[in-house]
Short mmCIF file of C-alpha atoms in Angstrom, two decimals:
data_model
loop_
_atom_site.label_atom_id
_atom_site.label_comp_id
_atom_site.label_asym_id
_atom_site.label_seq_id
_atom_site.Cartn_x
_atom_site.Cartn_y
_atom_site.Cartn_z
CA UNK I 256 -9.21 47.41 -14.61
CA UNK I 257 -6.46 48.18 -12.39
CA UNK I 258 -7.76 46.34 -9.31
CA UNK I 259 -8.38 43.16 -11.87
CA UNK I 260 -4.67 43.20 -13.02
CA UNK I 261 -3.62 43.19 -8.65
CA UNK I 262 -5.89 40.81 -7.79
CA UNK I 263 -4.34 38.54 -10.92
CA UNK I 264 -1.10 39.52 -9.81
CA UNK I 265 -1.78 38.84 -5.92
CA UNK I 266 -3.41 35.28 -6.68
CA UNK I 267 -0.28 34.24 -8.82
CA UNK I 268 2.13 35.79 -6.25
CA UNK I 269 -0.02 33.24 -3.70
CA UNK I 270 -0.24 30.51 -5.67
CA UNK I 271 3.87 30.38 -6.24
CA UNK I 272 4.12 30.10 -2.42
CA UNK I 273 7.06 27.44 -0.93
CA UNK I 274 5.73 24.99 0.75
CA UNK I 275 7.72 22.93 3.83
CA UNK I 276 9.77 19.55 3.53
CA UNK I 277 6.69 18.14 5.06
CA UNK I 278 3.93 19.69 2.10
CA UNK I 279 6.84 19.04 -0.33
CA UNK I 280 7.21 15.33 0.07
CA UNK I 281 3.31 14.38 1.20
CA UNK I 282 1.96 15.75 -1.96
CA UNK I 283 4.54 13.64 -3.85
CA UNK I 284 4.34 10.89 -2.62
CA UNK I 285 0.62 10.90 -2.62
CA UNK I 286 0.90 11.36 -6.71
CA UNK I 287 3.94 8.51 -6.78
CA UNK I 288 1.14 5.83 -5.27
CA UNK I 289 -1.69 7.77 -7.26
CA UNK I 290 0.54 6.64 -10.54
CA UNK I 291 1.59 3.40 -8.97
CA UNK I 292 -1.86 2.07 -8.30
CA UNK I 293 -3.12 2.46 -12.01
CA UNK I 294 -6.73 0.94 -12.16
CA UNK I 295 -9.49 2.95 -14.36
CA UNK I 296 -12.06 0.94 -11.90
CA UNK I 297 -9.85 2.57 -9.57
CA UNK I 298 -8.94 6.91 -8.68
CA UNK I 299 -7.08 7.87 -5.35
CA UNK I 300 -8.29 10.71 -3.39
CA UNK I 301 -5.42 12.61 -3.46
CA UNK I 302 -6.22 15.53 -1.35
CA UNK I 303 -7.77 12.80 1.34
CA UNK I 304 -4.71 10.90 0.92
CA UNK I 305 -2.46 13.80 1.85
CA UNK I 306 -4.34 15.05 4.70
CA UNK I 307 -4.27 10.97 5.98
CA UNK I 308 -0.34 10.61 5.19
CA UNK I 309 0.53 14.44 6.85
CA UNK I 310 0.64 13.35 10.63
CA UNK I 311 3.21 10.68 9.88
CA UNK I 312 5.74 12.90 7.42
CA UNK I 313 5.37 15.41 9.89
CA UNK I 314 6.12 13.06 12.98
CA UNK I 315 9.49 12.16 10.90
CA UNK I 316 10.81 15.72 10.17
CA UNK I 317 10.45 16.20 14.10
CA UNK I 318 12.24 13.04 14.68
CA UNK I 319 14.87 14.34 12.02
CA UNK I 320 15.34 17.63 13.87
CA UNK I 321 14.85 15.86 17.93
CA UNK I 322 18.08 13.60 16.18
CA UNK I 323 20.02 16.64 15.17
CA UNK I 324 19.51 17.98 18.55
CA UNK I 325 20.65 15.12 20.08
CA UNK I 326 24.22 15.30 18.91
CA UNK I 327 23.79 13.13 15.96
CA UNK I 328 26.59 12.44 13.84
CA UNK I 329 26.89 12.79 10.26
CA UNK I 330 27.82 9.45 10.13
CA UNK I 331 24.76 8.04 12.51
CA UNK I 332 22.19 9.56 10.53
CA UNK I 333 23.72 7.73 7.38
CA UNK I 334 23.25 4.86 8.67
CA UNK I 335 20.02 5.23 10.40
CA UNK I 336 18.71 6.50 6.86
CA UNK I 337 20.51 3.57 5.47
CA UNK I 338 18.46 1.59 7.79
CA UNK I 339 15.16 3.49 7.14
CA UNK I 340 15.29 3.20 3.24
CA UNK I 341 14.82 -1.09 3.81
CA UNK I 342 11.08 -1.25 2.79
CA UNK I 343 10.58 -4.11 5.37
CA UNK I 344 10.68 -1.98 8.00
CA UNK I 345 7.44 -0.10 7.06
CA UNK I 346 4.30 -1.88 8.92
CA UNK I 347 1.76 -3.57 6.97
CA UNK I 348 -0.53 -1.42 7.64
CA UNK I 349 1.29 1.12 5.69
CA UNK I 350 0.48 -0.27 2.45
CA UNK I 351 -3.40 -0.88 3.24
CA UNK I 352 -6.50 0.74 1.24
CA UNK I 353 -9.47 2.18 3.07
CA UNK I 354 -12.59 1.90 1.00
CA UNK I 355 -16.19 1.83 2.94
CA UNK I 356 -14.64 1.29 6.01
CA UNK I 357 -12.69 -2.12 4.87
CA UNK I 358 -9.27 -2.82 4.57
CA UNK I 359 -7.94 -4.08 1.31
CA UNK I 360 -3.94 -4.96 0.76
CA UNK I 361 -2.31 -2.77 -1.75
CA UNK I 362 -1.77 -4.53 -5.56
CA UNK I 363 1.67 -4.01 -5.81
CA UNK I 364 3.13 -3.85 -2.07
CA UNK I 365 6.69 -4.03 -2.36
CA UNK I 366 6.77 -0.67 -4.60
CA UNK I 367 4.53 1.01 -2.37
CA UNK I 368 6.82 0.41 0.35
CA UNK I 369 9.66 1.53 -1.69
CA UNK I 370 7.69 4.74 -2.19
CA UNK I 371 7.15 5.59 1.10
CA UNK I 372 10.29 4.33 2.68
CA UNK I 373 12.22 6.60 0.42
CA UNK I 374 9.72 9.75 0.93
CA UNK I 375 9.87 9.44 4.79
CA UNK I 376 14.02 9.12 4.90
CA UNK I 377 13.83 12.10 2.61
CA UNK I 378 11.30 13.94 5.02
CA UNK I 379 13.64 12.92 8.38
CA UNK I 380 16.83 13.73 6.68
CA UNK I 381 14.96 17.57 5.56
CA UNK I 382 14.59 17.61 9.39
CA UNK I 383 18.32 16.76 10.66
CA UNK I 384 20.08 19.20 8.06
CA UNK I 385 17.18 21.83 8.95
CA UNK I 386 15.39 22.32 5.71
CA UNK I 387 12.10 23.98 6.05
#
């Protein structure tokens, strides 16, 4: 009995562990464009669509903390997050579906964009002010 209630104990203890900036924001933005992309002829692999999205959240926090270390100001990374929150500057390719090895365009572009612009800003400005 006693070895049940640590192993209980030792799973909850694991399962309340933080995750990084990087975890953090790829997991919610993969259930944002889960919710945004409603279709019941339609379901998003979400744990396929965080391992796919990782690389490039995790490319950002690095740029966030290669900026800090390059003597960025306060006031430059305002306005380069200013910059990076303008959904047009996301490729096209950002808001493309993979299904069966064909591309489809996303239904509602313009707030996946907004999504993702605002998620990766987030994720570069955790990396400047050193979040983990």
């Amino acid at each position: 009995m006693k070895k049940l209630v640590i192993s209980a104990l030792a799973l909850l203890l694991a399962a309340c562990a933080q995750q990084t900036s990087v975890e953090r924001h790829t997991v919610h933005t993969a259930h944002l464009l889960s919710e945004a992309n409603f279709d019941p002829n339609f379901r998003l692999l979400l744990a396929d669509s965080i391992r796919a999205m990782r690389p490039d959240f995790q490319a950002m926090y690095q740029q966030g903390v290669a900026d800090r270390a390059a003597g960025m100001t306060r006031a430059q990374m305002e306005e380069k997050a200013a910059c990076m929150l303008n959904p047009e500057n996301l490729p096209e390719a950002a808001v493309k579906h993979h299904f069966l090895n064909q591309e489809y365009l996303a239904d509602r572009p313009e707030k996946e964009r907004k999504i993702l612009a605002e998620a990766l800003t987030a994720t570069w400005r955790d990396g400047y002010e050193g979040r983990p």
